[in-house]
PDB file of C-alpha atoms in Angstrom:
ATOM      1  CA  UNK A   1      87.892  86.519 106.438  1.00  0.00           C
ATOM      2  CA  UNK A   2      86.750  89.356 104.317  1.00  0.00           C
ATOM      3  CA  UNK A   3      89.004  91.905 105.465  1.00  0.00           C
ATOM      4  CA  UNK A   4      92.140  88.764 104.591  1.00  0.00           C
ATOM      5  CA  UNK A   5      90.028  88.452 100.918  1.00  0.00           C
ATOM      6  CA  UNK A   6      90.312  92.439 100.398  1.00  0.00           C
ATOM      7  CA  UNK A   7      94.263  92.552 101.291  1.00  0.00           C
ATOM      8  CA  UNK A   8      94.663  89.347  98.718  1.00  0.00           C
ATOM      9  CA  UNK A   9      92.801  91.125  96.666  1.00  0.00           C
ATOM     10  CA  UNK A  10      95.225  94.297  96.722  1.00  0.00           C
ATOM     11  CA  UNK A  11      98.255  92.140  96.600  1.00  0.00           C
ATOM     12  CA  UNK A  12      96.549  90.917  93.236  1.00  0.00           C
ATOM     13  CA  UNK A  13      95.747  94.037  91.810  1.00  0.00           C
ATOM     14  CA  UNK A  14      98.950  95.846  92.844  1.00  0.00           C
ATOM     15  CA  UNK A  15     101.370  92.737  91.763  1.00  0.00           C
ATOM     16  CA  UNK A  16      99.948  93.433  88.359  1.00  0.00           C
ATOM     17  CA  UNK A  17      98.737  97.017  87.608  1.00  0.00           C
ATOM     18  CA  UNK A  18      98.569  96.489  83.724  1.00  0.00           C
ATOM     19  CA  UNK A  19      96.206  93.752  84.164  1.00  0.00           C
ATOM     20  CA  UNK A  20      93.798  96.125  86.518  1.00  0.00           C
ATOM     21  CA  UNK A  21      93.510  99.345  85.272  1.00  0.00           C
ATOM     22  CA  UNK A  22      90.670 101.291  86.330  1.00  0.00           C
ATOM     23  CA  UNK A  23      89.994  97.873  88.416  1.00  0.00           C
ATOM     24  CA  UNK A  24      86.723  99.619  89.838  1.00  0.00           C
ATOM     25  CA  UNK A  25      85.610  99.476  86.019  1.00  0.00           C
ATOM     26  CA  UNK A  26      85.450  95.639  85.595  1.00  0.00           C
ATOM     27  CA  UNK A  27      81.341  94.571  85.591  1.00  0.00           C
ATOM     28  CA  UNK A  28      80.209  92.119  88.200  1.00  0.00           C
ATOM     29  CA  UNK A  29      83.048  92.599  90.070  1.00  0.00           C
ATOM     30  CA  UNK A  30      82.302  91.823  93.865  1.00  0.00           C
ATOM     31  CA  UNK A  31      83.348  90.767  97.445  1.00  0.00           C
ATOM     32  CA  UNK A  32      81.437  87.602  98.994  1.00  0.00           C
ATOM     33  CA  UNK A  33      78.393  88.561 100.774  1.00  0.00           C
ATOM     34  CA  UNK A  34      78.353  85.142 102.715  1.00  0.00           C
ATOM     35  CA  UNK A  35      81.654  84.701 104.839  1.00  0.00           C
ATOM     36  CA  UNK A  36      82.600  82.012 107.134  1.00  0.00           C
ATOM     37  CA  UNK A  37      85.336  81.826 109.821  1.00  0.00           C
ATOM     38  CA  UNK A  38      85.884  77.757 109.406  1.00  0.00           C
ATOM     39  CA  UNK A  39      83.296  75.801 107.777  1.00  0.00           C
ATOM     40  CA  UNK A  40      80.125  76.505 105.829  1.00  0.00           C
ATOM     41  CA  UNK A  41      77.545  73.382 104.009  1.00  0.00           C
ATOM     42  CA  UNK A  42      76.249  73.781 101.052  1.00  0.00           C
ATOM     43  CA  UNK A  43      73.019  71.628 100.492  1.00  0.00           C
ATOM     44  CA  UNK A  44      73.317  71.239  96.454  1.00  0.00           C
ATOM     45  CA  UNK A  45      69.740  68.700  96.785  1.00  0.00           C
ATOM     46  CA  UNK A  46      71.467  65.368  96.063  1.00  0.00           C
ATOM     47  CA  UNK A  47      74.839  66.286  97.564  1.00  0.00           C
ATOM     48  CA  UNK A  48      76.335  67.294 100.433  1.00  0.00           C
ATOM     49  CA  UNK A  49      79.429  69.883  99.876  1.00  0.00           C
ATOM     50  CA  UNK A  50      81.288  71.350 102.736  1.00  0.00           C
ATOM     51  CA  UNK A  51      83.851  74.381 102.288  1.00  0.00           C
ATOM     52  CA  UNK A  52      86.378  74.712 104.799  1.00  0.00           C
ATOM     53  CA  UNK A  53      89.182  76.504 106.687  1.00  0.00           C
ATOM     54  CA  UNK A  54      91.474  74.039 107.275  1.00  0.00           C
ATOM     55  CA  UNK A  55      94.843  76.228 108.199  1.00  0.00           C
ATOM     56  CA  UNK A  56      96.824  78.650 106.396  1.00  0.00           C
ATOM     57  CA  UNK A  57      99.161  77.428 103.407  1.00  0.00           C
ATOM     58  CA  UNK A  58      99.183  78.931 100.259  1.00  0.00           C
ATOM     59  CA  UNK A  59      97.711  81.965 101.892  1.00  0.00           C
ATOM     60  CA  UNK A  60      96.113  82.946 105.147  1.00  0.00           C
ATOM     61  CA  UNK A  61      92.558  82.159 103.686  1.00  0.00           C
ATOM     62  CA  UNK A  62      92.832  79.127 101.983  1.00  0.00           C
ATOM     63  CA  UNK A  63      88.910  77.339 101.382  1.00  0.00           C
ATOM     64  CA  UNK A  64      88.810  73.692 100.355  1.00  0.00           C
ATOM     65  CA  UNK A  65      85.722  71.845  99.455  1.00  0.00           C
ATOM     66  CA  UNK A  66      85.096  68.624 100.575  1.00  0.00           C
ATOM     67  CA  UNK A  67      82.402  66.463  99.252  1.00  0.00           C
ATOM     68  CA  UNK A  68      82.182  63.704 102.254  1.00  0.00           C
ATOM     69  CA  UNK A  69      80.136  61.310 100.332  1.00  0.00           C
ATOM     70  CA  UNK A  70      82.511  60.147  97.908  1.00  0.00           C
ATOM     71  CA  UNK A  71      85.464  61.446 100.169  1.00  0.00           C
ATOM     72  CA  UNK A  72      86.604  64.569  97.345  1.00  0.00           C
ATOM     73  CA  UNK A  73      88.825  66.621  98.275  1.00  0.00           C
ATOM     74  CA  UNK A  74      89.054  69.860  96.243  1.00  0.00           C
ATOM     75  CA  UNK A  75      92.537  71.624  97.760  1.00  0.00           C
ATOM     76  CA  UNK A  76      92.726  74.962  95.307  1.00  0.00           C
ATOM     77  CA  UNK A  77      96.589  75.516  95.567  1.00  0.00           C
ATOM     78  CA  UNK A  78      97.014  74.131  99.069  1.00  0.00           C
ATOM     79  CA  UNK A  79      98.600  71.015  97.069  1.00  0.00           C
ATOM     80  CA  UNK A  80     100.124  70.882  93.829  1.00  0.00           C
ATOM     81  CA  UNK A  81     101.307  68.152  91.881  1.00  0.00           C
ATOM     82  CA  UNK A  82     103.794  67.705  88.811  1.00  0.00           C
ATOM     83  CA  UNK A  83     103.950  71.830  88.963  1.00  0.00           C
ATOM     84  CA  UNK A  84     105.736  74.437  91.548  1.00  0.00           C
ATOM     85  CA  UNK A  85     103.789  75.557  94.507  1.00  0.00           C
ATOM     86  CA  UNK A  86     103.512  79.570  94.549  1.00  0.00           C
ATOM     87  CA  UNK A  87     104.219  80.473  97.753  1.00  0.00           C
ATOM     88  CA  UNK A  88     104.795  84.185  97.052  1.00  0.00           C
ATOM     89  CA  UNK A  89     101.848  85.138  99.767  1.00  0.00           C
ATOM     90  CA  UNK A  90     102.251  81.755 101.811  1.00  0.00           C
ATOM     91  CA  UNK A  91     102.631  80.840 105.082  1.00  0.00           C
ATOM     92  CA  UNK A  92     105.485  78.191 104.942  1.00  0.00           C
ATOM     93  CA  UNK A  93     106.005  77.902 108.663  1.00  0.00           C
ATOM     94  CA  UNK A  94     102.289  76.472 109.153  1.00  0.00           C
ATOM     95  CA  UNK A  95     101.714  75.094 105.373  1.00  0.00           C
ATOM     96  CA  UNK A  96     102.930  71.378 106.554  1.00  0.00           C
ATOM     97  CA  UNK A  97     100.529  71.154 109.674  1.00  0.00           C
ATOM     98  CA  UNK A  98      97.678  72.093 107.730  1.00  0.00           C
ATOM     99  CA  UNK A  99      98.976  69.422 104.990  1.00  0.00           C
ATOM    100  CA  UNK A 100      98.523  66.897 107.737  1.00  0.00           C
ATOM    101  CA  UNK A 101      94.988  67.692 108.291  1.00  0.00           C
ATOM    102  CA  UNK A 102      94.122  67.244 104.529  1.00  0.00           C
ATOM    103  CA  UNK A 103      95.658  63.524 104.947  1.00  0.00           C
ATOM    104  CA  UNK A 104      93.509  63.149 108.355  1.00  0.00           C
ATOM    105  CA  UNK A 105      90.871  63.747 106.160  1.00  0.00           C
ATOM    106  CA  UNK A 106      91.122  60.179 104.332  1.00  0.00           C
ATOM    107  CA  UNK A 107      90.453  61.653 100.700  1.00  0.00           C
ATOM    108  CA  UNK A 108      89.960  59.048  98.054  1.00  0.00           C
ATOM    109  CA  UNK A 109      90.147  61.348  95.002  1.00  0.00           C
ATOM    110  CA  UNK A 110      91.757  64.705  95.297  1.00  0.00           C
ATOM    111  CA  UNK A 111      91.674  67.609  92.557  1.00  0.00           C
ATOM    112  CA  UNK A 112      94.833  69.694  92.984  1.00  0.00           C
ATOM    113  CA  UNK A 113      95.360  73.393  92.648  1.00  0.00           C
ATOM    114  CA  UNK A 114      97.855  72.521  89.198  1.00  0.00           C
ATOM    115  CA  UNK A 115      98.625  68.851  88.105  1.00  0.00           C
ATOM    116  CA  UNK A 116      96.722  66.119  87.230  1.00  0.00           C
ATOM    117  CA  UNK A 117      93.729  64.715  89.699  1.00  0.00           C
ATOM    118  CA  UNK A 118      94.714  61.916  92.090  1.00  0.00           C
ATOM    119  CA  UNK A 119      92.414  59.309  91.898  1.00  0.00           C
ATOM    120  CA  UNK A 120      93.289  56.990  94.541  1.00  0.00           C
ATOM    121  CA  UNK A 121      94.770  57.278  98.269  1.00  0.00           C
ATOM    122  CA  UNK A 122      98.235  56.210  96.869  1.00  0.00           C
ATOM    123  CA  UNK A 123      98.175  59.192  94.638  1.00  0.00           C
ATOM    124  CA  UNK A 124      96.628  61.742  97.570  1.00  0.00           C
ATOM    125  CA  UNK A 125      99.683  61.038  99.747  1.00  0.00           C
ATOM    126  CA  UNK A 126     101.768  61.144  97.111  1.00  0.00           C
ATOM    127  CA  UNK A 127     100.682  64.966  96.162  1.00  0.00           C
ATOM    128  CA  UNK A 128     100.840  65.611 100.106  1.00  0.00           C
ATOM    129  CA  UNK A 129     104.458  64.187 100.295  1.00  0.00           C
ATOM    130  CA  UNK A 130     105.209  66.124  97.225  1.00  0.00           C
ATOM    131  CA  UNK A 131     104.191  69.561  98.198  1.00  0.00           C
ATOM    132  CA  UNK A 132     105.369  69.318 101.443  1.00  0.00           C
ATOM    133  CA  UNK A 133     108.522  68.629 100.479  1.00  0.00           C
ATOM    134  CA  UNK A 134     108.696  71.467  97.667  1.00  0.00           C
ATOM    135  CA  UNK A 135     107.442  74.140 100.997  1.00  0.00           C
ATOM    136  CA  UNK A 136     110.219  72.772 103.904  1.00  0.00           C
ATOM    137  CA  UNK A 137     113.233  72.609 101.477  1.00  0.00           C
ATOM    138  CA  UNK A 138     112.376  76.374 100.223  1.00  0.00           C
ATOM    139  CA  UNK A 139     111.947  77.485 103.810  1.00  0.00           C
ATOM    140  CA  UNK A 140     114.969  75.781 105.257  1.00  0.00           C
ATOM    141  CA  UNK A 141     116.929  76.466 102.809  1.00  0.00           C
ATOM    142  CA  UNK A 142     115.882  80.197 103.261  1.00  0.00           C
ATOM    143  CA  UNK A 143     116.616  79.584 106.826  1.00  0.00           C
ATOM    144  CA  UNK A 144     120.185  79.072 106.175  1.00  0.00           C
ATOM    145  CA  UNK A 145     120.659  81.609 104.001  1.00  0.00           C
ATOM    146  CA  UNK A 146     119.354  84.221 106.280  1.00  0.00           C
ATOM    147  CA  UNK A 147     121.564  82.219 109.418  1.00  0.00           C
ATOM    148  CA  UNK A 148     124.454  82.382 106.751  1.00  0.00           C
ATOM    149  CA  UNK A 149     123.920  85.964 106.370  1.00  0.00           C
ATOM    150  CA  UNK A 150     123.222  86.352 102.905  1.00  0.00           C
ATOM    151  CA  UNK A 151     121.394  89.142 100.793  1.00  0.00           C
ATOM    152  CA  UNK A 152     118.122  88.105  98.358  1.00  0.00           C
ATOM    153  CA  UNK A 153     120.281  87.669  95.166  1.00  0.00           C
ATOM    154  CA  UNK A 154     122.530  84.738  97.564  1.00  0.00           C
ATOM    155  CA  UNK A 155     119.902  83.236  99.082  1.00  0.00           C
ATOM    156  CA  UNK A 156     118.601  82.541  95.180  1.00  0.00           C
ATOM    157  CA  UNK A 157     121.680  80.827  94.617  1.00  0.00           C
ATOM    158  CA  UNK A 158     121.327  78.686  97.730  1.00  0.00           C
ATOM    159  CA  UNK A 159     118.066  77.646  97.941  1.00  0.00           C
ATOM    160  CA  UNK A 160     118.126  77.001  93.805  1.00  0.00           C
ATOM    161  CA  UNK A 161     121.017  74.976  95.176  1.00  0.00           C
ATOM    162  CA  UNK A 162     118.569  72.686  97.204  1.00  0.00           C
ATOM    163  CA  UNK A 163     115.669  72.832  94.820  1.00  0.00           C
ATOM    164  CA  UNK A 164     116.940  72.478  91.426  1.00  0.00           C
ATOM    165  CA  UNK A 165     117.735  69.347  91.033  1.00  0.00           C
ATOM    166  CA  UNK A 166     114.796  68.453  92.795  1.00  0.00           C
ATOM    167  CA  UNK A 167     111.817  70.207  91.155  1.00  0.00           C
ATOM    168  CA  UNK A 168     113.643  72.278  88.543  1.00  0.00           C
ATOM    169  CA  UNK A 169     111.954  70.261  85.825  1.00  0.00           C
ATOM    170  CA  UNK A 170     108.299  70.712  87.247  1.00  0.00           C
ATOM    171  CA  UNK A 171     105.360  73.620  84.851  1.00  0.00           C
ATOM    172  CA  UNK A 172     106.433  77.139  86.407  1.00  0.00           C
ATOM    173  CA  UNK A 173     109.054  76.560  88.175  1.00  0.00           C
ATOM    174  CA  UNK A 174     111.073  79.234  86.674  1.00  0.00           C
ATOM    175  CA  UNK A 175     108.214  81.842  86.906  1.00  0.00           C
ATOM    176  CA  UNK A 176     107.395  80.872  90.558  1.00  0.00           C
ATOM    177  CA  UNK A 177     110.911  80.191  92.138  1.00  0.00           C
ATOM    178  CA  UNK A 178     111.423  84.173  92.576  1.00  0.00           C
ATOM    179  CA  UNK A 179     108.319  85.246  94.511  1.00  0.00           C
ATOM    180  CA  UNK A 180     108.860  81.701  96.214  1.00  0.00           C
ATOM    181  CA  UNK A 181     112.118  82.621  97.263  1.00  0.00           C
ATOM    182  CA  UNK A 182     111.625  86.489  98.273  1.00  0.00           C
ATOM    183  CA  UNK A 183     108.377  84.857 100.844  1.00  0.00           C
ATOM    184  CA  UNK A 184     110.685  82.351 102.391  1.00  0.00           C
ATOM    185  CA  UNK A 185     113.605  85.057 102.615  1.00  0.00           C
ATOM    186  CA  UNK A 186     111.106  87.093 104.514  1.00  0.00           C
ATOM    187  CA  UNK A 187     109.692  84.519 106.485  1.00  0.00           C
ATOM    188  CA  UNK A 188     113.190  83.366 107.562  1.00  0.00           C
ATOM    189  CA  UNK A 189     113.432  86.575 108.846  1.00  0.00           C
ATOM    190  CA  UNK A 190     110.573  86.835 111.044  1.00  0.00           C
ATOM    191  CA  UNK A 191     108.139  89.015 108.506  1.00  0.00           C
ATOM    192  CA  UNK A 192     105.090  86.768 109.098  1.00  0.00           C
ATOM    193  CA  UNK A 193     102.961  88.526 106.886  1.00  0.00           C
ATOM    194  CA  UNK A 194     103.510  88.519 103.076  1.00  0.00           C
ATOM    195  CA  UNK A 195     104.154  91.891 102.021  1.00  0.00           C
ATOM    196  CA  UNK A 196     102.123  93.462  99.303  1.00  0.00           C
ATOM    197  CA  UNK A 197     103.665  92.193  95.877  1.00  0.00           C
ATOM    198  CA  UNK A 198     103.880  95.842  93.813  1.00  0.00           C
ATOM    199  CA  UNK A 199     105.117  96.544  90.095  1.00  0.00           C
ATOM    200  CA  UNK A 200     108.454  97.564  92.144  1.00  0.00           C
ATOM    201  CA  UNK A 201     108.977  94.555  94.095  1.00  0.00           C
TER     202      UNK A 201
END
């Protein structure tokens, strides 16, 4: 887990280089000293909270907190909802299954990664259903472009040819839909591991 946290990290820092110069400068700046392979408690006195592992998604390491009590589900940007999923360092392939095991939780309340909070079961499926959807149509769709022997710039045009109409209106999708795109490209193409996002790329 820390060694995945330190290659996020560099993706972060070397996707935008003007935003980290002189990175090792920035005060308080540190790795986790606790890590966790799947599941750690955290005893807050009157509450129970419970970070977890669940599967890989939006990246390899994704953490969720889950406050069994009053069934809360905090996903970070394993779900969105209303908005565009960034998948630009995801795992699309395995992003559904782990999906699933959010809904085998049984949340009751669920605070998304972007969008509003989903305060009812109705509302938790419907974020599932609606992320899931948004991460199969970009990969298939990648999928045929790659079987259809396309470059990058036509596999744009055919996945925005799936997804536009679709989720075109939703916050970011213009800013997303290219890194989106590139990771499903590669994916379709057997690169299982996101490359490094740089100033070039």
């Amino acid at each position: 887990i820390q060694e995945r946290g330190e290659q996020d990290f560099k993706s972060e820092t070397d996707r935008f280089p003007r935003l980290f110069r002189s990175v090792e400068s920035i005060p308080h700046l540190t790795f986790p000293t606790v890590t966790f392979d799947t599941e750690m408690t955290i005893d807050l006195g009157n509450r129970i909270v419970e970070l977890k592992h669940v599967g890989p998604g939006h990246t390899r390491g994704d953490i969720i907190a889950w406050v069994p009590d009053c069934k809360a589900l905090f996903s970070g940007d394993l779900l969105e909802y209303g908005a565009t999923p960034y998948c630009g360092d995801a795992q699309l392939e395995e992003w559904p299954a782990t999906l699933e095991v959010l809904r085998a939780m049984g949340a009751q309340k669920l605070v998304p990664g972007r969008g509003p909070a989903l305060l009812n079961p109705e509302q938790v499926n419907a974020g599932l259903d609606y992320t899931r959807d948004f991460v199969t149509t970009v990969l298939s769709s990648a999928k045929e472009a790659v079987a259809a022997g396309h470059d990058l710039k036509a596999a744009m045009a055919h996945v925005r040819s799936y997804m536009d109409a679709k989720f075109g209106h939703v916050f970011i999708y213009e800013h997303c839909l290219p890194f989106d795109v590139s990771r499903a490209y590669d994916e379709a193409k057997g690169i299982k591991n996101p490359r490094i996002w740089t100033a070039d790329r």
